[in-house]
């Protein structure tokens, strides 16, 4: 027997990555402009038991799913399309040809993940402080059912940090939040709902780097929710404690090559979109990592935006992120509420996105860091890494 609830809320509650999500027990009807009418149906009885089971299954960071069966990242290696020997994803930087060791990292193609931490979303946690009151009220009425609805559209990754690193991801998009009334002032990754603690994630990354001494990562702290000065100080101290001598101090971006980093044994570049960056030697200012956002659900408009952004980037001397990411509108979410972000948007747009990526070239006037949702799809990681070998080919052609 199903129960049906109807709730009237103001329109326009969908944030940049959506706040409504889908479940096989949920249906939603979008009303006229100005108000949304939601019809939520859920099974009684066994539903709560299943919810508890799922909550338990997602209780720890390390238990996050590694790869789904549809994943195209397999075997941990990349067959080169240029006739070169296979390159292990986990050590792809160390395996680049010597000619690339002195190329600035601003001129290399580097794969990254969007909302990197969202492989784990804690449905037992409160809603993030950045969410509007309408969302807070929705969750207060429907509880875990509402959070499962949100999760379908908030989770943009399936692999945990270690698995992303093993697969070749080197750029991480990180958003930090505190929990309301938390006496411990703990820091969490968050996007609508809370994820793992920041310390857990950083330690997982550090452990990988200790085992792969010639790999380098970019940590981009770009959103802070409910974070005060004492929290920033705590995060800076945590970065020092976890990474220590691996942290690369701020220098001219064009000086940062693999050879430079290897010689000094640096492995971590931290970009910090907050004035605190000006006070700490190893915090790179956020403007050194611009990441323009298309904010569209239209694949064609996204490609146009990406191409224009790369053109504008030329010769600015900074790192640069191309977000190959489609952002759902409220109407998109309503139409695909039972499917979620991956099936409704990401997988359908994948062929066109991969075509654009494969057409690009790294370099001073080309792409640099490319981020995506569900990075295991469509050979995204290997396609980005392979772009670097065109630099080698261009050099051969020039001679």
Short mmCIF file of C-alpha atoms in Angstrom, two decimals:
data_model
loop_
_atom_site.label_atom_id
_atom_site.label_comp_id
_atom_site.label_asym_id
_atom_site.label_seq_id
_atom_site.Cartn_x
_atom_site.Cartn_y
_atom_site.Cartn_z
CA UNK A 1 0.00 0.00 0.00
CA UNK A 2 1.43 3.36 -1.04
CA UNK A 3 1.01 6.63 0.79
CA UNK A 4 0.96 9.95 -1.05
CA UNK A 5 2.01 13.31 0.32
CA UNK A 6 1.58 16.70 -1.30
CA UNK A 7 3.62 19.72 -0.27
CA UNK A 8 3.53 23.25 -1.67
CA UNK A 9 6.86 25.08 -1.77
CA UNK A 10 8.10 28.23 -3.53
CA UNK A 11 9.62 27.77 -6.97
CA UNK A 12 13.26 28.09 -7.89
CA UNK A 13 14.72 25.88 -5.18
CA UNK A 14 17.13 24.07 -7.47
CA UNK A 15 20.74 25.08 -6.80
CA UNK A 16 23.66 24.92 -9.25
CA UNK A 17 23.76 21.14 -9.04
CA UNK A 18 20.12 20.52 -8.15
CA UNK A 19 18.46 19.80 -4.85
CA UNK A 20 15.81 17.30 -5.98
CA UNK A 21 16.76 13.75 -6.73
CA UNK A 22 15.05 10.54 -7.69
CA UNK A 23 14.18 7.19 -6.22
CA UNK A 24 12.13 4.38 -7.66
CA UNK A 25 9.55 5.15 -4.94
CA UNK A 26 9.33 8.86 -5.79
CA UNK A 27 7.34 10.82 -8.35
CA UNK A 28 7.28 14.61 -8.69
CA UNK A 29 4.94 17.00 -10.51
CA UNK A 30 6.08 20.52 -11.24
CA UNK A 31 3.28 23.09 -11.01
CA UNK A 32 2.90 26.59 -12.40
CA UNK A 33 5.58 29.23 -12.17
CA UNK A 34 5.85 30.50 -8.60
CA UNK A 35 5.07 27.26 -6.82
CA UNK A 36 5.97 23.60 -7.22
CA UNK A 37 3.55 20.82 -6.26
CA UNK A 38 5.37 17.67 -5.22
CA UNK A 39 3.67 14.31 -5.03
CA UNK A 40 5.84 11.95 -3.05
CA UNK A 41 4.89 8.29 -2.87
CA UNK A 42 6.74 5.83 -0.70
CA UNK A 43 6.25 2.21 0.33
CA UNK A 44 5.30 1.59 3.94
CA UNK A 45 6.64 -1.13 6.20
CA UNK A 46 9.76 -2.56 4.59
CA UNK A 47 10.86 0.84 3.28
CA UNK A 48 12.32 1.98 6.60
CA UNK A 49 14.23 -1.27 7.02
CA UNK A 50 15.74 -0.82 3.58
CA UNK A 51 16.66 2.78 4.41
CA UNK A 52 18.54 1.65 7.52
CA UNK A 53 20.35 -0.99 5.49
CA UNK A 54 21.49 1.56 2.93
CA UNK A 55 22.54 4.05 5.58
CA UNK A 56 24.67 1.38 7.21
CA UNK A 57 26.22 0.42 3.88
CA UNK A 58 27.39 4.00 3.32
CA UNK A 59 28.70 4.62 6.81
CA UNK A 60 32.40 4.87 6.02
CA UNK A 61 34.49 6.72 3.45
CA UNK A 62 36.56 3.70 2.50
CA UNK A 63 33.43 1.68 1.81
CA UNK A 64 32.36 3.91 -1.04
CA UNK A 65 31.89 2.11 -4.35
CA UNK A 66 35.12 1.85 -6.30
CA UNK A 67 33.93 1.21 -9.84
CA UNK A 68 30.60 0.26 -11.29
CA UNK A 69 30.27 -2.57 -13.79
CA UNK A 70 29.76 -0.06 -16.59
CA UNK A 71 33.11 1.53 -15.86
CA UNK A 72 35.51 1.89 -18.77
CA UNK A 73 38.51 2.20 -16.44
CA UNK A 74 39.83 -1.32 -16.24
CA UNK A 75 43.12 -3.00 -15.58
CA UNK A 76 44.89 0.13 -14.38
CA UNK A 77 46.69 0.79 -17.65
CA UNK A 78 46.26 2.80 -20.82
CA UNK A 79 46.96 1.40 -24.26
CA UNK A 80 48.60 4.25 -26.15
CA UNK A 81 47.12 5.20 -29.51
CA UNK A 82 50.58 6.32 -30.57
CA UNK A 83 52.18 2.89 -30.49
CA UNK A 84 53.94 3.50 -27.18
CA UNK A 85 54.08 0.95 -24.39
CA UNK A 86 51.19 0.79 -21.93
CA UNK A 87 51.15 3.43 -19.21
CA UNK A 88 49.81 2.59 -15.75
CA UNK A 89 47.12 5.06 -14.75
CA UNK A 90 48.41 5.14 -11.17
CA UNK A 91 51.83 6.35 -12.38
CA UNK A 92 51.00 8.17 -15.56
CA UNK A 93 52.93 11.33 -14.63
CA UNK A 94 56.06 9.36 -13.83
CA UNK A 95 55.66 7.56 -17.16
CA UNK A 96 55.52 10.65 -19.37
CA UNK A 97 58.39 10.98 -21.88
CA UNK A 98 61.44 12.88 -20.66
CA UNK A 99 60.69 15.72 -23.08
CA UNK A 100 57.60 16.53 -20.99
CA UNK A 101 59.41 16.66 -17.65
CA UNK A 102 60.41 20.30 -18.24
CA UNK A 103 57.07 21.47 -19.65
CA UNK A 104 55.10 23.64 -17.18
CA UNK A 105 52.17 21.78 -15.68
CA UNK A 106 50.02 24.66 -16.91
CA UNK A 107 50.68 23.28 -20.41
CA UNK A 108 49.90 19.61 -19.74
CA UNK A 109 46.52 17.85 -19.96
CA UNK A 110 45.43 16.71 -16.50
CA UNK A 111 42.22 14.79 -15.69
CA UNK A 112 40.17 15.93 -12.71
CA UNK A 113 36.85 15.19 -11.02
CA UNK A 114 33.96 17.56 -10.34
CA UNK A 115 32.64 17.49 -6.76
CA UNK A 116 35.36 14.93 -6.14
CA UNK A 117 34.12 13.84 -2.69
CA UNK A 118 30.48 13.18 -3.65
CA UNK A 119 30.99 9.42 -4.04
CA UNK A 120 29.94 9.31 -0.38
CA UNK A 121 26.96 11.31 0.82
CA UNK A 122 25.80 10.79 4.38
CA UNK A 123 22.01 10.54 4.27
CA UNK A 124 21.95 10.55 8.09
CA UNK A 125 23.55 14.01 8.20
CA UNK A 126 21.71 17.34 8.29
CA UNK A 127 21.23 19.36 5.12
CA UNK A 128 24.17 21.63 4.27
CA UNK A 129 23.99 25.24 5.52
CA UNK A 130 24.20 26.59 1.95
CA UNK A 131 20.79 25.12 1.07
CA UNK A 132 17.77 27.49 1.01
CA UNK A 133 15.05 27.37 3.65
CA UNK A 134 12.65 25.65 1.25
CA UNK A 135 14.99 22.67 0.98
CA UNK A 136 15.53 22.61 4.73
CA UNK A 137 11.75 22.50 5.22
CA UNK A 138 11.32 19.78 2.60
CA UNK A 139 13.83 17.56 4.38
CA UNK A 140 12.34 18.28 7.79
CA UNK A 141 8.98 16.96 6.53
CA UNK A 142 10.12 13.95 4.50
CA UNK A 143 13.39 13.05 6.24
CA UNK A 144 15.44 10.22 4.72
CA UNK A 145 13.10 9.89 1.73
CA UNK A 146 13.89 13.50 0.78
CA UNK A 147 17.63 12.94 1.26
CA UNK A 148 17.57 9.90 -1.01
CA UNK A 149 15.78 12.07 -3.52
CA UNK A 150 18.53 14.70 -3.23
CA UNK A 151 21.36 12.18 -3.38
CA UNK A 152 20.42 11.02 -6.87
CA UNK A 153 21.33 14.45 -8.20
CA UNK A 154 24.05 15.51 -5.76
CA UNK A 155 26.38 12.52 -6.20
CA UNK A 156 28.61 13.16 -9.23
CA UNK A 157 31.23 10.44 -8.61
CA UNK A 158 31.22 6.72 -7.75
CA UNK A 159 34.92 6.19 -6.97
CA UNK A 160 36.54 7.14 -3.64
CA UNK A 161 39.69 9.28 -3.51
CA UNK A 162 42.13 6.37 -3.67
CA UNK A 163 40.32 4.76 -6.59
CA UNK A 164 40.23 8.07 -8.46
CA UNK A 165 43.97 8.45 -7.93
CA UNK A 166 44.69 4.89 -9.04
CA UNK A 167 42.59 5.56 -12.13
CA UNK A 168 44.65 8.68 -12.98
CA UNK A 169 42.69 11.63 -11.54
CA UNK A 170 45.06 14.38 -10.35
CA UNK A 171 42.79 17.40 -9.76
CA UNK A 172 40.23 17.43 -6.94
CA UNK A 173 37.33 19.89 -6.65
CA UNK A 174 36.75 20.31 -2.88
CA UNK A 175 33.93 22.07 -1.01
CA UNK A 176 34.16 22.44 2.75
CA UNK A 177 31.49 22.91 5.40
CA UNK A 178 30.96 22.81 9.13
CA UNK A 179 27.92 21.18 10.72
CA UNK A 180 25.51 23.38 12.67
CA UNK A 181 26.05 23.28 16.43
CA UNK A 182 28.99 20.88 16.17
CA UNK A 183 31.02 21.28 19.40
CA UNK A 184 34.09 19.68 17.77
CA UNK A 185 34.20 22.22 14.91
CA UNK A 186 34.85 19.33 12.55
CA UNK A 187 35.35 20.02 8.85
CA UNK A 188 33.44 18.02 6.24
CA UNK A 189 33.25 17.82 2.49
CA UNK A 190 29.74 18.89 1.52
CA UNK A 191 27.44 19.46 -1.41
CA UNK A 192 23.85 19.81 -0.32
CA UNK A 193 24.37 16.96 2.15
CA UNK A 194 27.53 16.16 4.10
CA UNK A 195 30.21 13.74 2.95
CA UNK A 196 33.26 12.39 4.80
CA UNK A 197 35.47 14.40 7.13
CA UNK A 198 38.17 16.41 5.41
CA UNK A 199 40.89 14.62 7.38
CA UNK A 200 39.77 11.20 6.14
CA UNK A 201 39.93 12.36 2.54
CA UNK A 202 43.30 14.10 2.85
CA UNK A 203 44.86 11.09 4.55
CA UNK A 204 43.66 8.83 1.76
CA UNK A 205 45.29 11.13 -0.79
CA UNK A 206 48.52 11.36 1.23
CA UNK A 207 48.77 7.57 1.51
CA UNK A 208 48.56 7.26 -2.27
CA UNK A 209 51.24 9.91 -2.78
CA UNK A 210 53.59 8.16 -0.35
CA UNK A 211 53.31 5.04 -2.49
CA UNK A 212 53.70 6.97 -5.79
CA UNK A 213 56.49 9.46 -5.18
CA UNK A 214 56.50 10.96 -8.71
CA UNK A 215 52.77 11.70 -8.92
CA UNK A 216 51.43 15.21 -8.25
CA UNK A 217 47.94 16.35 -7.20
CA UNK A 218 46.03 19.63 -7.26
CA UNK A 219 43.65 20.28 -4.36
CA UNK A 220 41.21 23.08 -5.19
CA UNK A 221 39.35 24.34 -2.10
CA UNK A 222 36.79 26.56 -3.82
CA UNK A 223 33.66 26.72 -1.63
CA UNK A 224 33.41 27.25 2.13
CA UNK A 225 30.11 26.96 4.00
CA UNK A 226 29.79 28.02 7.63
CA UNK A 227 33.59 28.27 7.83
CA UNK A 228 35.02 30.92 10.17
CA UNK A 229 38.64 32.00 10.75
CA UNK A 230 39.20 29.33 13.39
CA UNK A 231 38.08 26.67 10.88
CA UNK A 232 40.44 28.03 8.21
CA UNK A 233 43.28 27.90 10.72
CA UNK A 234 42.32 24.33 11.59
CA UNK A 235 42.31 23.34 7.91
CA UNK A 236 45.72 24.93 7.29
CA UNK A 237 47.15 23.07 10.30
CA UNK A 238 45.59 19.85 9.01
CA UNK A 239 47.16 20.29 5.57
CA UNK A 240 50.58 20.80 7.17
CA UNK A 241 50.14 17.77 9.40
CA UNK A 242 48.90 15.42 6.68
CA UNK A 243 51.13 16.45 3.76
CA UNK A 244 54.16 18.05 5.45
CA UNK A 245 57.07 18.42 3.05
CA UNK A 246 54.94 17.33 0.09
CA UNK A 247 53.34 20.80 -0.04
CA UNK A 248 54.61 23.02 -2.85
CA UNK A 249 54.97 26.71 -1.88
CA UNK A 250 53.67 29.38 -4.23
CA UNK A 251 56.00 30.24 -7.14
CA UNK A 252 55.40 31.46 -10.69
CA UNK A 253 53.10 28.92 -12.32
CA UNK A 254 55.40 28.62 -15.32
CA UNK A 255 58.18 27.35 -13.04
CA UNK A 256 56.17 24.33 -11.93
CA UNK A 257 57.31 21.38 -14.00
CA UNK A 258 57.51 17.70 -13.11
CA UNK A 259 61.29 17.99 -12.96
CA UNK A 260 61.07 20.95 -10.56
CA UNK A 261 58.63 19.12 -8.28
CA UNK A 262 60.58 15.84 -8.34
CA UNK A 263 63.85 17.57 -7.47
CA UNK A 264 62.26 19.28 -4.46
CA UNK A 265 60.06 16.27 -3.58
CA UNK A 266 56.86 18.32 -3.76
CA UNK A 267 53.65 16.48 -4.63
CA UNK A 268 50.74 18.71 -3.54
CA UNK A 269 49.59 22.08 -4.86
CA UNK A 270 46.79 23.56 -2.73
CA UNK A 271 44.57 26.25 -4.28
CA UNK A 272 42.53 28.22 -1.77
CA UNK A 273 39.69 30.52 -2.81
CA UNK A 274 39.76 32.68 0.33
CA UNK A 275 41.89 35.65 1.54
CA UNK A 276 43.64 33.23 3.93
CA UNK A 277 45.70 32.16 0.91
CA UNK A 278 47.65 35.42 1.12
CA UNK A 279 48.91 34.55 4.61
CA UNK A 280 50.19 30.99 4.06
CA UNK A 281 53.21 30.23 1.82
CA UNK A 282 51.81 26.94 0.45
CA UNK A 283 48.28 28.21 -0.31
CA UNK A 284 48.01 29.20 -3.95
CA UNK A 285 45.46 32.03 -4.51
CA UNK A 286 42.23 30.93 -6.13
CA UNK A 287 42.77 33.22 -9.12
CA UNK A 288 45.68 30.98 -10.10
CA UNK A 289 43.13 28.23 -10.81
CA UNK A 290 40.25 29.83 -12.79
CA UNK A 291 37.40 27.42 -13.46
CA UNK A 292 34.67 29.02 -15.59
CA UNK A 293 31.25 27.38 -15.30
CA UNK A 294 28.87 27.09 -18.26
CA UNK A 295 25.72 26.53 -16.16
CA UNK A 296 23.78 24.82 -18.95
CA UNK A 297 22.04 21.53 -19.68
CA UNK A 298 22.60 21.92 -23.43
CA UNK A 299 25.63 19.93 -24.70
CA UNK A 300 26.07 22.21 -27.72
CA UNK A 301 26.10 25.34 -25.57
CA UNK A 302 28.57 23.68 -23.22
CA UNK A 303 30.97 22.88 -26.07
CA UNK A 304 30.72 26.46 -27.36
CA UNK A 305 31.41 27.79 -23.87
CA UNK A 306 34.36 25.45 -23.34
CA UNK A 307 35.94 26.40 -26.65
CA UNK A 308 35.50 30.13 -26.01
CA UNK A 309 36.97 29.75 -22.50
CA UNK A 310 40.06 27.96 -23.80
CA UNK A 311 40.53 30.72 -26.38
CA UNK A 312 40.27 33.41 -23.66
CA UNK A 313 42.74 31.51 -21.49
CA UNK A 314 45.64 32.01 -23.88
CA UNK A 315 48.90 33.29 -22.43
CA UNK A 316 47.52 34.23 -19.00
CA UNK A 317 50.17 32.18 -17.24
CA UNK A 318 47.85 30.40 -14.80
CA UNK A 319 46.48 26.93 -14.42
CA UNK A 320 43.06 26.53 -16.01
CA UNK A 321 40.07 24.23 -15.52
CA UNK A 322 37.67 23.23 -18.29
CA UNK A 323 34.52 21.91 -16.61
CA UNK A 324 33.00 19.35 -19.00
CA UNK A 325 29.94 19.34 -16.79
CA UNK A 326 26.25 19.84 -17.53
CA UNK A 327 24.12 21.44 -14.80
CA UNK A 328 20.47 20.38 -14.58
CA UNK A 329 17.67 22.91 -14.37
CA UNK A 330 14.66 22.31 -12.13
CA UNK A 331 12.63 21.15 -15.15
CA UNK A 332 15.37 18.66 -16.09
CA UNK A 333 15.38 17.21 -12.60
CA UNK A 334 11.60 16.87 -12.57
CA UNK A 335 11.59 14.97 -15.87
CA UNK A 336 14.30 12.53 -14.78
CA UNK A 337 13.62 12.40 -11.08
CA UNK A 338 13.63 8.59 -10.90
CA UNK A 339 16.84 8.29 -12.92
CA UNK A 340 19.18 10.88 -11.46
CA UNK A 341 22.05 12.93 -12.84
CA UNK A 342 24.10 10.11 -14.35
CA UNK A 343 21.40 8.49 -16.46
CA UNK A 344 19.39 11.61 -17.28
CA UNK A 345 22.24 13.89 -18.33
CA UNK A 346 25.82 12.60 -18.08
CA UNK A 347 25.54 9.34 -20.01
CA UNK A 348 23.36 10.82 -22.75
CA UNK A 349 25.76 13.71 -23.39
CA UNK A 350 28.90 11.58 -23.12
CA UNK A 351 29.62 10.96 -26.86
CA UNK A 352 29.62 14.67 -27.67
CA UNK A 353 31.71 15.54 -24.62
CA UNK A 354 34.31 12.89 -25.47
CA UNK A 355 34.46 14.13 -29.06
CA UNK A 356 35.28 17.64 -27.82
CA UNK A 357 37.95 16.36 -25.41
CA UNK A 358 39.69 14.27 -28.10
CA UNK A 359 39.75 17.28 -30.43
CA UNK A 360 41.71 19.41 -27.94
CA UNK A 361 45.43 19.97 -27.54
CA UNK A 362 47.32 20.98 -24.38
CA UNK A 363 49.80 23.82 -24.34
CA UNK A 364 50.10 27.51 -23.60
CA UNK A 365 47.07 28.27 -25.77
CA UNK A 366 45.24 25.00 -25.19
CA UNK A 367 43.50 23.01 -22.51
CA UNK A 368 45.04 22.25 -19.12
CA UNK A 369 42.89 20.58 -16.44
CA UNK A 370 39.65 18.92 -17.57
CA UNK A 371 37.03 17.88 -15.02
CA UNK A 372 33.96 15.68 -15.42
CA UNK A 373 31.21 13.91 -13.52
CA UNK A 374 31.47 10.11 -13.17
CA UNK A 375 35.06 10.07 -14.41
CA UNK A 376 35.04 6.32 -15.07
CA UNK A 377 32.69 6.76 -18.03
CA UNK A 378 33.68 6.91 -21.69
CA UNK A 379 37.43 6.47 -21.26
CA UNK A 380 37.51 10.07 -20.03
CA UNK A 381 40.72 9.67 -18.02
CA UNK A 382 42.74 7.91 -20.71
CA UNK A 383 41.50 10.36 -23.36
CA UNK A 384 42.76 13.36 -21.35
CA UNK A 385 46.12 11.78 -20.51
CA UNK A 386 46.64 10.74 -24.15
CA UNK A 387 46.40 14.39 -25.24
CA UNK A 388 49.85 14.95 -23.71
CA UNK A 389 51.44 12.69 -26.29
CA UNK A 390 50.42 15.12 -29.02
CA UNK A 391 52.99 17.50 -27.52
CA UNK A 392 55.62 14.86 -28.21
CA UNK A 393 54.28 14.31 -31.73
CA UNK A 394 54.27 18.05 -32.47
CA UNK A 395 57.89 18.25 -31.35
CA UNK A 396 58.80 15.33 -33.64
CA UNK A 397 56.99 16.99 -36.57
CA UNK A 398 58.84 20.26 -35.93
CA UNK A 399 62.19 18.51 -36.26
#
